[in-house]
Amino acid sequence: ELKVEQNPLFLSMQEGKNYTIYCNYSTTSDRLYWYRQDPGKSLESLFVLLSNGAVKQEGRLMASLDTKARLSTLHITAAVHDLSATYFCAVDIGTRDDKIIFGKGTRLHILP
Amino acid sequence: DAGITQSPRHKVTETGTPVTLRCHQTENHRYMYWYRQDPGHGLRLIHYSYGVKDTDKGEVSDGYSVSRSKTEDFLLTLESATSSQTSVYFCAITPTAQGLEQYFGPGTRLTVT
């Protein structure tokens, strides 16, 4: 059974600082997704990582995938208050039905 | 916006009553999913569909049933609602090509009293 673990689950940080959210998963997969969720809202797709070594960047966020280590990271550079949200990673379990398993989410609070 | 709507958006119901949630998509996607979201659990898959009348169970399917008689509609039914089914329910779709992300509907907040 595929398990997806995110850490930390909660992060409070100052504006301007850098930080990394980690997503570990327990079985082989080469497709991983990052989503953002604002309070009371739906999930918004941030990144799709489809191969070992994949790196995607959008603004102050950068995501990477190491399939050998079964690890993805979401790096935040010079955080700003607008990035406060909950971030989820999700891993494709490799079936034809495109089922994915979500981590529990990292709630990020950026202090102005 | 992937053309996904959910109805109702909010519902309060009593224990033991049947409840049906609807997910509607306008872009003819083959795969549709129902998730529930609870604090501390992330999103968990309830049921999914890979075509009309083709459905299968996810990791938390007990107490739920689904139906898909048309490509555009995927219905989730709680036959006899319980307080443990109080949650936010999200529908999602994915385009037919593998490796593309799922797109989520706006969610339905269900409270069972």
PDB file of C-alpha atoms in Angstrom:
ATOM      1  CA  GLU A   1       0.000   0.000   0.000  1.00  0.00           C
ATOM      2  CA  LEU A   2       1.382   3.348  -1.022  1.00  0.00           C
ATOM      3  CA  LYS A   3       1.933   5.802   1.801  1.00  0.00           C
ATOM      4  CA  VAL A   4       2.677   9.465   1.254  1.00  0.00           C
ATOM      5  CA  GLU A   5       4.189  11.459   4.091  1.00  0.00           C
ATOM      6  CA  GLN A   6       4.667  15.190   4.147  1.00  0.00           C
ATOM      7  CA  ASN A   7       6.688  17.143   6.622  1.00  0.00           C
ATOM      8  CA  PRO A   8       6.346  19.394   8.279  1.00  0.00           C
ATOM      9  CA  LEU A   9       2.568  19.358   8.644  1.00  0.00           C
ATOM     10  CA  PHE A  10       2.547  22.907   9.876  1.00  0.00           C
ATOM     11  CA  LEU A  11       5.040  25.656   9.211  1.00  0.00           C
ATOM     12  CA  SER A  12       5.061  29.228  10.380  1.00  0.00           C
ATOM     13  CA  MET A  13       7.745  31.389   8.858  1.00  0.00           C
ATOM     14  CA  GLN A  14       8.737  34.979   8.373  1.00  0.00           C
ATOM     15  CA  GLU A  15       8.466  36.788   5.083  1.00  0.00           C
ATOM     16  CA  GLY A  16      11.731  36.801   3.182  1.00  0.00           C
ATOM     17  CA  LYS A  17      12.917  33.434   4.490  1.00  0.00           C
ATOM     18  CA  ASN A  18      13.521  30.238   2.534  1.00  0.00           C
ATOM     19  CA  TYR A  19      12.112  26.880   3.426  1.00  0.00           C
ATOM     20  CA  THR A  20      11.499  23.405   2.051  1.00  0.00           C
ATOM     21  CA  ILE A  21       8.537  21.051   2.355  1.00  0.00           C
ATOM     22  CA  TYR A  22       9.299  17.353   1.967  1.00  0.00           C
ATOM     23  CA  CYS A  23       7.164  14.606   0.470  1.00  0.00           C
ATOM     24  CA  ASN A  24       8.250  10.993   0.935  1.00  0.00           C
ATOM     25  CA  TYR A  25       6.431   8.040  -0.553  1.00  0.00           C
ATOM     26  CA  SER A  26       6.729   4.354   0.077  1.00  0.00           C
ATOM     27  CA  THR A  27       6.604   2.591  -3.301  1.00  0.00           C
ATOM     28  CA  THR A  28       7.908   3.128  -6.778  1.00  0.00           C
ATOM     29  CA  SER A  29       6.294   5.923  -8.722  1.00  0.00           C
ATOM     30  CA  ASP A  30       7.556   8.382 -11.273  1.00  0.00           C
ATOM     31  CA  ARG A  31       4.636  10.782 -11.275  1.00  0.00           C
ATOM     32  CA  LEU A  32       4.051  13.275  -8.526  1.00  0.00           C
ATOM     33  CA  TYR A  33       1.860  16.334  -8.198  1.00  0.00           C
ATOM     34  CA  TRP A  34       1.810  19.385  -5.977  1.00  0.00           C
ATOM     35  CA  TYR A  35      -1.385  21.240  -5.175  1.00  0.00           C
ATOM     36  CA  ARG A  36      -2.235  24.380  -3.291  1.00  0.00           C
ATOM     37  CA  GLN A  37      -5.401  24.906  -1.271  1.00  0.00           C
ATOM     38  CA  ASP A  38      -6.534  28.207   0.216  1.00  0.00           C
ATOM     39  CA  PRO A  39      -8.895  28.089   3.219  1.00  0.00           C
ATOM     40  CA  GLY A  40     -12.415  27.160   2.185  1.00  0.00           C
ATOM     41  CA  LYS A  41     -11.390  26.699  -1.438  1.00  0.00           C
ATOM     42  CA  SER A  42     -10.707  23.864  -3.818  1.00  0.00           C
ATOM     43  CA  LEU A  43      -7.328  22.471  -4.828  1.00  0.00           C
ATOM     44  CA  GLU A  44      -5.267  24.183  -7.479  1.00  0.00           C
ATOM     45  CA  SER A  45      -2.588  22.328  -9.418  1.00  0.00           C
ATOM     46  CA  LEU A  46       0.905  23.765  -9.001  1.00  0.00           C
ATOM     47  CA  PHE A  47       3.351  21.285 -10.494  1.00  0.00           C
ATOM     48  CA  VAL A  48       3.391  18.002 -12.359  1.00  0.00           C
ATOM     49  CA  LEU A  49       6.639  16.031 -12.043  1.00  0.00           C
ATOM     50  CA  LEU A  50       6.846  13.112 -14.446  1.00  0.00           C
ATOM     51  CA  SER A  51      10.363  11.736 -14.258  1.00  0.00           C
ATOM     52  CA  ASN A  52      13.384  11.319 -12.047  1.00  0.00           C
ATOM     53  CA  GLY A  53      15.265  14.565 -11.725  1.00  0.00           C
ATOM     54  CA  ALA A  54      12.328  16.680 -12.881  1.00  0.00           C
ATOM     55  CA  VAL A  55      12.428  20.248 -11.642  1.00  0.00           C
ATOM     56  CA  LYS A  56       9.688  22.826 -12.119  1.00  0.00           C
ATOM     57  CA  GLN A  57       9.643  26.441 -11.009  1.00  0.00           C
ATOM     58  CA  GLU A  58       6.925  29.027 -10.803  1.00  0.00           C
ATOM     59  CA  GLY A  59       7.713  32.318  -9.164  1.00  0.00           C
ATOM     60  CA  ARG A  60       9.026  31.699  -5.648  1.00  0.00           C
ATOM     61  CA  LEU A  61       8.158  27.999  -5.691  1.00  0.00           C
ATOM     62  CA  MET A  62      10.335  25.226  -7.034  1.00  0.00           C
ATOM     63  CA  ALA A  63       9.503  21.527  -6.994  1.00  0.00           C
ATOM     64  CA  SER A  64      11.795  18.592  -7.662  1.00  0.00           C
ATOM     65  CA  LEU A  65      11.498  14.828  -7.836  1.00  0.00           C
ATOM     66  CA  ASP A  66      13.998  12.109  -6.941  1.00  0.00           C
ATOM     67  CA  THR A  67      12.344   8.803  -7.760  1.00  0.00           C
ATOM     68  CA  LYS A  68      15.265   6.751  -6.465  1.00  0.00           C
ATOM     69  CA  ALA A  69      14.991   8.339  -3.040  1.00  0.00           C
ATOM     70  CA  ARG A  70      11.177   8.429  -3.346  1.00  0.00           C
ATOM     71  CA  LEU A  71      11.304  12.056  -2.389  1.00  0.00           C
ATOM     72  CA  SER A  72       9.926  15.304  -3.710  1.00  0.00           C
ATOM     73  CA  THR A  73      10.627  18.743  -2.342  1.00  0.00           C
ATOM     74  CA  LEU A  74       8.783  22.028  -2.633  1.00  0.00           C
ATOM     75  CA  HIS A  75      11.159  24.897  -2.009  1.00  0.00           C
ATOM     76  CA  ILE A  76       9.975  28.363  -1.141  1.00  0.00           C
ATOM     77  CA  THR A  77      12.325  31.237  -1.832  1.00  0.00           C
ATOM     78  CA  ALA A  78      11.963  34.592  -0.071  1.00  0.00           C
ATOM     79  CA  ALA A  79       8.479  33.795   1.175  1.00  0.00           C
ATOM     80  CA  VAL A  80       5.706  36.364   0.894  1.00  0.00           C
ATOM     81  CA  HIS A  81       2.403  36.452   2.754  1.00  0.00           C
ATOM     82  CA  ASP A  82       0.415  35.501  -0.375  1.00  0.00           C
ATOM     83  CA  LEU A  83       1.998  32.051  -0.309  1.00  0.00           C
ATOM     84  CA  SER A  84       0.169  31.214   2.923  1.00  0.00           C
ATOM     85  CA  ALA A  85      -1.922  28.132   2.107  1.00  0.00           C
ATOM     86  CA  THR A  86      -1.979  24.376   2.542  1.00  0.00           C
ATOM     87  CA  TYR A  87       0.222  22.462   0.134  1.00  0.00           C
ATOM     88  CA  PHE A  88      -0.411  18.851  -0.798  1.00  0.00           C
ATOM     89  CA  CYS A  89       1.722  16.392  -2.642  1.00  0.00           C
ATOM     90  CA  ALA A  90       0.065  13.480  -4.399  1.00  0.00           C
ATOM     91  CA  VAL A  91       1.649  10.390  -5.915  1.00  0.00           C
ATOM     92  CA  ASP A  92       0.362   8.352  -8.833  1.00  0.00           C
ATOM     93  CA  ILE A  93       0.067   4.701  -7.825  1.00  0.00           C
ATOM     94  CA  GLY A  94       0.695   3.491 -11.339  1.00  0.00           C
ATOM     95  CA  THR A  95      -2.637   2.039 -12.366  1.00  0.00           C
ATOM     96  CA  ARG A  96      -4.423   2.729 -15.620  1.00  0.00           C
ATOM     97  CA  ASP A  97      -7.043   4.673 -13.727  1.00  0.00           C
ATOM     98  CA  ASP A  98      -4.692   7.523 -12.798  1.00  0.00           C
ATOM     99  CA  LYS A  99      -5.421   7.073  -9.095  1.00  0.00           C
ATOM    100  CA  ILE A 100      -3.343   9.220  -6.830  1.00  0.00           C
ATOM    101  CA  ILE A 101      -2.689   9.148  -3.099  1.00  0.00           C
ATOM    102  CA  PHE A 102      -2.438  12.413  -1.218  1.00  0.00           C
ATOM    103  CA  GLY A 103      -0.213  13.399   1.634  1.00  0.00           C
ATOM    104  CA  LYS A 104      -1.891  15.014   4.628  1.00  0.00           C
ATOM    105  CA  GLY A 105      -0.840  18.477   3.574  1.00  0.00           C
ATOM    106  CA  THR A 106       1.489  21.135   4.923  1.00  0.00           C
ATOM    107  CA  ARG A 107      -0.206  24.188   6.319  1.00  0.00           C
ATOM    108  CA  LEU A 108       2.056  27.140   5.619  1.00  0.00           C
ATOM    109  CA  HIS A 109       1.598  30.385   7.507  1.00  0.00           C
ATOM    110  CA  ILE A 110       3.807  33.265   6.473  1.00  0.00           C
ATOM    111  CA  LEU A 111       4.037  36.110   8.884  1.00  0.00           C
ATOM    112  CA  PRO A 112       4.240  39.622   7.415  1.00  0.00           C
TER     113      PRO A 112
ATOM    114  CA  ASP B   1     -11.476  25.926 -14.241  1.00  0.00           C
ATOM    115  CA  ALA B   2     -11.967  22.524 -15.868  1.00  0.00           C
ATOM    116  CA  GLY B   3     -15.710  22.929 -16.261  1.00  0.00           C
ATOM    117  CA  ILE B   4     -16.574  21.040 -13.079  1.00  0.00           C
ATOM    118  CA  THR B   5     -19.539  21.932 -10.920  1.00  0.00           C
ATOM    119  CA  GLN B   6     -20.795  20.278  -7.769  1.00  0.00           C
ATOM    120  CA  SER B   7     -24.226  20.440  -6.228  1.00  0.00           C
ATOM    121  CA  PRO B   8     -25.303  21.187  -3.657  1.00  0.00           C
ATOM    122  CA  ARG B   9     -22.429  23.279  -2.360  1.00  0.00           C
ATOM    123  CA  HIS B  10     -23.624  23.040   1.226  1.00  0.00           C
ATOM    124  CA  LYS B  11     -25.971  20.590   2.868  1.00  0.00           C
ATOM    125  CA  VAL B  12     -27.090  19.810   6.390  1.00  0.00           C
ATOM    126  CA  THR B  13     -28.904  16.543   6.880  1.00  0.00           C
ATOM    127  CA  GLU B  14     -29.942  14.251   9.691  1.00  0.00           C
ATOM    128  CA  THR B  15     -28.461  10.902  10.572  1.00  0.00           C
ATOM    129  CA  GLY B  16     -30.123   8.084   8.692  1.00  0.00           C
ATOM    130  CA  THR B  17     -31.313  10.100   5.714  1.00  0.00           C
ATOM    131  CA  PRO B  18     -30.135   9.407   2.154  1.00  0.00           C
ATOM    132  CA  VAL B  19     -28.039  12.059   0.461  1.00  0.00           C
ATOM    133  CA  THR B  20     -26.899  12.376  -3.155  1.00  0.00           C
ATOM    134  CA  LEU B  21     -24.144  14.686  -4.304  1.00  0.00           C
ATOM    135  CA  ARG B  22     -23.725  15.518  -7.951  1.00  0.00           C
ATOM    136  CA  CYS B  23     -20.616  16.227  -9.966  1.00  0.00           C
ATOM    137  CA  HIS B  24     -21.078  17.619 -13.455  1.00  0.00           C
ATOM    138  CA  GLN B  25     -18.378  18.209 -16.075  1.00  0.00           C
ATOM    139  CA  THR B  26     -18.679  19.857 -19.450  1.00  0.00           C
ATOM    140  CA  GLU B  27     -15.537  18.611 -21.211  1.00  0.00           C
ATOM    141  CA  ASN B  28     -16.288  14.939 -21.778  1.00  0.00           C
ATOM    142  CA  HIS B  29     -13.478  13.598 -19.627  1.00  0.00           C
ATOM    143  CA  ARG B  30     -13.434   9.878 -19.094  1.00  0.00           C
ATOM    144  CA  TYR B  31     -12.073   9.651 -15.545  1.00  0.00           C
ATOM    145  CA  MET B  32     -13.930  11.090 -12.568  1.00  0.00           C
ATOM    146  CA  TYR B  33     -13.234  10.745  -8.857  1.00  0.00           C
ATOM    147  CA  TRP B  34     -14.885  11.439  -5.528  1.00  0.00           C
ATOM    148  CA  TYR B  35     -12.769  12.380  -2.510  1.00  0.00           C
ATOM    149  CA  ARG B  36     -13.501  13.397   1.020  1.00  0.00           C
ATOM    150  CA  GLN B  37     -11.347  15.848   2.927  1.00  0.00           C
ATOM    151  CA  ASP B  38     -11.075  15.769   6.694  1.00  0.00           C
ATOM    152  CA  PRO B  39      -8.674  17.590   9.011  1.00  0.00           C
ATOM    153  CA  GLY B  40      -5.508  15.564   9.531  1.00  0.00           C
ATOM    154  CA  HIS B  41      -6.259  13.156   6.681  1.00  0.00           C
ATOM    155  CA  GLY B  42      -5.685  15.068   3.495  1.00  0.00           C
ATOM    156  CA  LEU B  43      -7.874  13.849   0.655  1.00  0.00           C
ATOM    157  CA  ARG B  44      -9.007  10.247   0.517  1.00  0.00           C
ATOM    158  CA  LEU B  45     -10.481   8.542  -2.519  1.00  0.00           C
ATOM    159  CA  ILE B  46     -14.027   7.225  -2.090  1.00  0.00           C
ATOM    160  CA  HIS B  47     -14.958   5.942  -5.547  1.00  0.00           C
ATOM    161  CA  TYR B  48     -13.916   6.613  -9.084  1.00  0.00           C
ATOM    162  CA  SER B  49     -15.187   6.040 -12.602  1.00  0.00           C
ATOM    163  CA  TYR B  50     -13.377   5.287 -15.831  1.00  0.00           C
ATOM    164  CA  GLY B  51     -16.412   5.541 -18.070  1.00  0.00           C
ATOM    165  CA  VAL B  52     -20.176   5.316 -18.235  1.00  0.00           C
ATOM    166  CA  LYS B  53     -21.326   2.555 -15.890  1.00  0.00           C
ATOM    167  CA  ASP B  54     -17.699   1.700 -15.053  1.00  0.00           C
ATOM    168  CA  THR B  55     -16.915   2.476 -11.431  1.00  0.00           C
ATOM    169  CA  ASP B  56     -14.657   1.123  -8.744  1.00  0.00           C
ATOM    170  CA  LYS B  57     -13.965   1.555  -5.052  1.00  0.00           C
ATOM    171  CA  GLY B  58     -11.331   3.734  -3.480  1.00  0.00           C
ATOM    172  CA  GLU B  59      -9.778   3.520  -0.035  1.00  0.00           C
ATOM    173  CA  VAL B  60     -12.804   4.748   1.989  1.00  0.00           C
ATOM    174  CA  SER B  61     -15.805   3.412   0.074  1.00  0.00           C
ATOM    175  CA  ASP B  62     -17.833   1.904   2.939  1.00  0.00           C
ATOM    176  CA  GLY B  63     -21.208   3.635   3.289  1.00  0.00           C
ATOM    177  CA  TYR B  64     -21.028   5.206  -0.176  1.00  0.00           C
ATOM    178  CA  SER B  65     -22.251   4.221  -3.603  1.00  0.00           C
ATOM    179  CA  VAL B  66     -21.835   5.898  -6.975  1.00  0.00           C
ATOM    180  CA  SER B  67     -23.439   5.928 -10.365  1.00  0.00           C
ATOM    181  CA  ARG B  68     -22.458   7.203 -13.767  1.00  0.00           C
ATOM    182  CA  SER B  69     -25.155   6.899 -16.397  1.00  0.00           C
ATOM    183  CA  LYS B  70     -23.845   9.770 -18.529  1.00  0.00           C
ATOM    184  CA  THR B  71     -20.281  10.872 -19.218  1.00  0.00           C
ATOM    185  CA  GLU B  72     -20.893  14.290 -17.722  1.00  0.00           C
ATOM    186  CA  ASP B  73     -22.444  13.268 -14.402  1.00  0.00           C
ATOM    187  CA  PHE B  74     -20.986  11.301 -11.499  1.00  0.00           C
ATOM    188  CA  LEU B  75     -23.269  10.875  -8.494  1.00  0.00           C
ATOM    189  CA  LEU B  76     -22.199  10.021  -4.959  1.00  0.00           C
ATOM    190  CA  THR B  77     -24.866   8.605  -2.648  1.00  0.00           C
ATOM    191  CA  LEU B  78     -24.812   8.153   1.083  1.00  0.00           C
ATOM    192  CA  GLU B  79     -27.556   5.586   1.552  1.00  0.00           C
ATOM    193  CA  SER B  80     -27.994   6.341   5.256  1.00  0.00           C
ATOM    194  CA  ALA B  81     -25.891   9.270   6.378  1.00  0.00           C
ATOM    195  CA  THR B  82     -23.892   9.039   9.595  1.00  0.00           C
ATOM    196  CA  SER B  83     -22.102  11.734  11.576  1.00  0.00           C
ATOM    197  CA  SER B  84     -18.756  10.242  10.525  1.00  0.00           C
ATOM    198  CA  GLN B  85     -19.616  11.245   6.965  1.00  0.00           C
ATOM    199  CA  THR B  86     -19.582  14.918   7.857  1.00  0.00           C
ATOM    200  CA  SER B  87     -16.871  16.188   5.563  1.00  0.00           C
ATOM    201  CA  VAL B  88     -16.022  18.258   2.535  1.00  0.00           C
ATOM    202  CA  TYR B  89     -16.483  16.262  -0.659  1.00  0.00           C
ATOM    203  CA  PHE B  90     -14.524  17.023  -3.804  1.00  0.00           C
ATOM    204  CA  CYS B  91     -15.077  15.729  -7.272  1.00  0.00           C
ATOM    205  CA  ALA B  92     -12.133  15.565  -9.667  1.00  0.00           C
ATOM    206  CA  ILE B  93     -11.535  14.740 -13.304  1.00  0.00           C
ATOM    207  CA  THR B  94      -8.494  13.945 -15.335  1.00  0.00           C
ATOM    208  CA  PRO B  95      -8.046  14.163 -19.080  1.00  0.00           C
ATOM    209  CA  THR B  96      -7.675  10.853 -20.834  1.00  0.00           C
ATOM    210  CA  ALA B  97      -3.916  11.134 -21.346  1.00  0.00           C
ATOM    211  CA  GLN B  98      -1.920   9.599 -18.537  1.00  0.00           C
ATOM    212  CA  GLY B  99       0.412  11.708 -16.518  1.00  0.00           C
ATOM    213  CA  LEU B 100      -1.779  14.769 -16.354  1.00  0.00           C
ATOM    214  CA  GLU B 101      -2.968  16.145 -13.079  1.00  0.00           C
ATOM    215  CA  GLN B 102      -6.464  15.894 -11.676  1.00  0.00           C
ATOM    216  CA  TYR B 103      -8.651  18.982 -11.666  1.00  0.00           C
ATOM    217  CA  PHE B 104     -10.973  19.560  -8.767  1.00  0.00           C
ATOM    218  CA  GLY B 105     -14.480  20.884  -8.416  1.00  0.00           C
ATOM    219  CA  PRO B 106     -15.410  23.544  -5.859  1.00  0.00           C
ATOM    220  CA  GLY B 107     -16.436  21.051  -3.174  1.00  0.00           C
ATOM    221  CA  THR B 108     -19.560  20.239  -1.180  1.00  0.00           C
ATOM    222  CA  ARG B 109     -19.631  20.790   2.551  1.00  0.00           C
ATOM    223  CA  LEU B 110     -21.861  18.143   4.120  1.00  0.00           C
ATOM    224  CA  THR B 111     -22.892  18.184   7.756  1.00  0.00           C
ATOM    225  CA  VAL B 112     -24.725  15.208   9.240  1.00  0.00           C
ATOM    226  CA  THR B 113     -26.406  16.015  12.548  1.00  0.00           C
TER     227      THR B 113
END
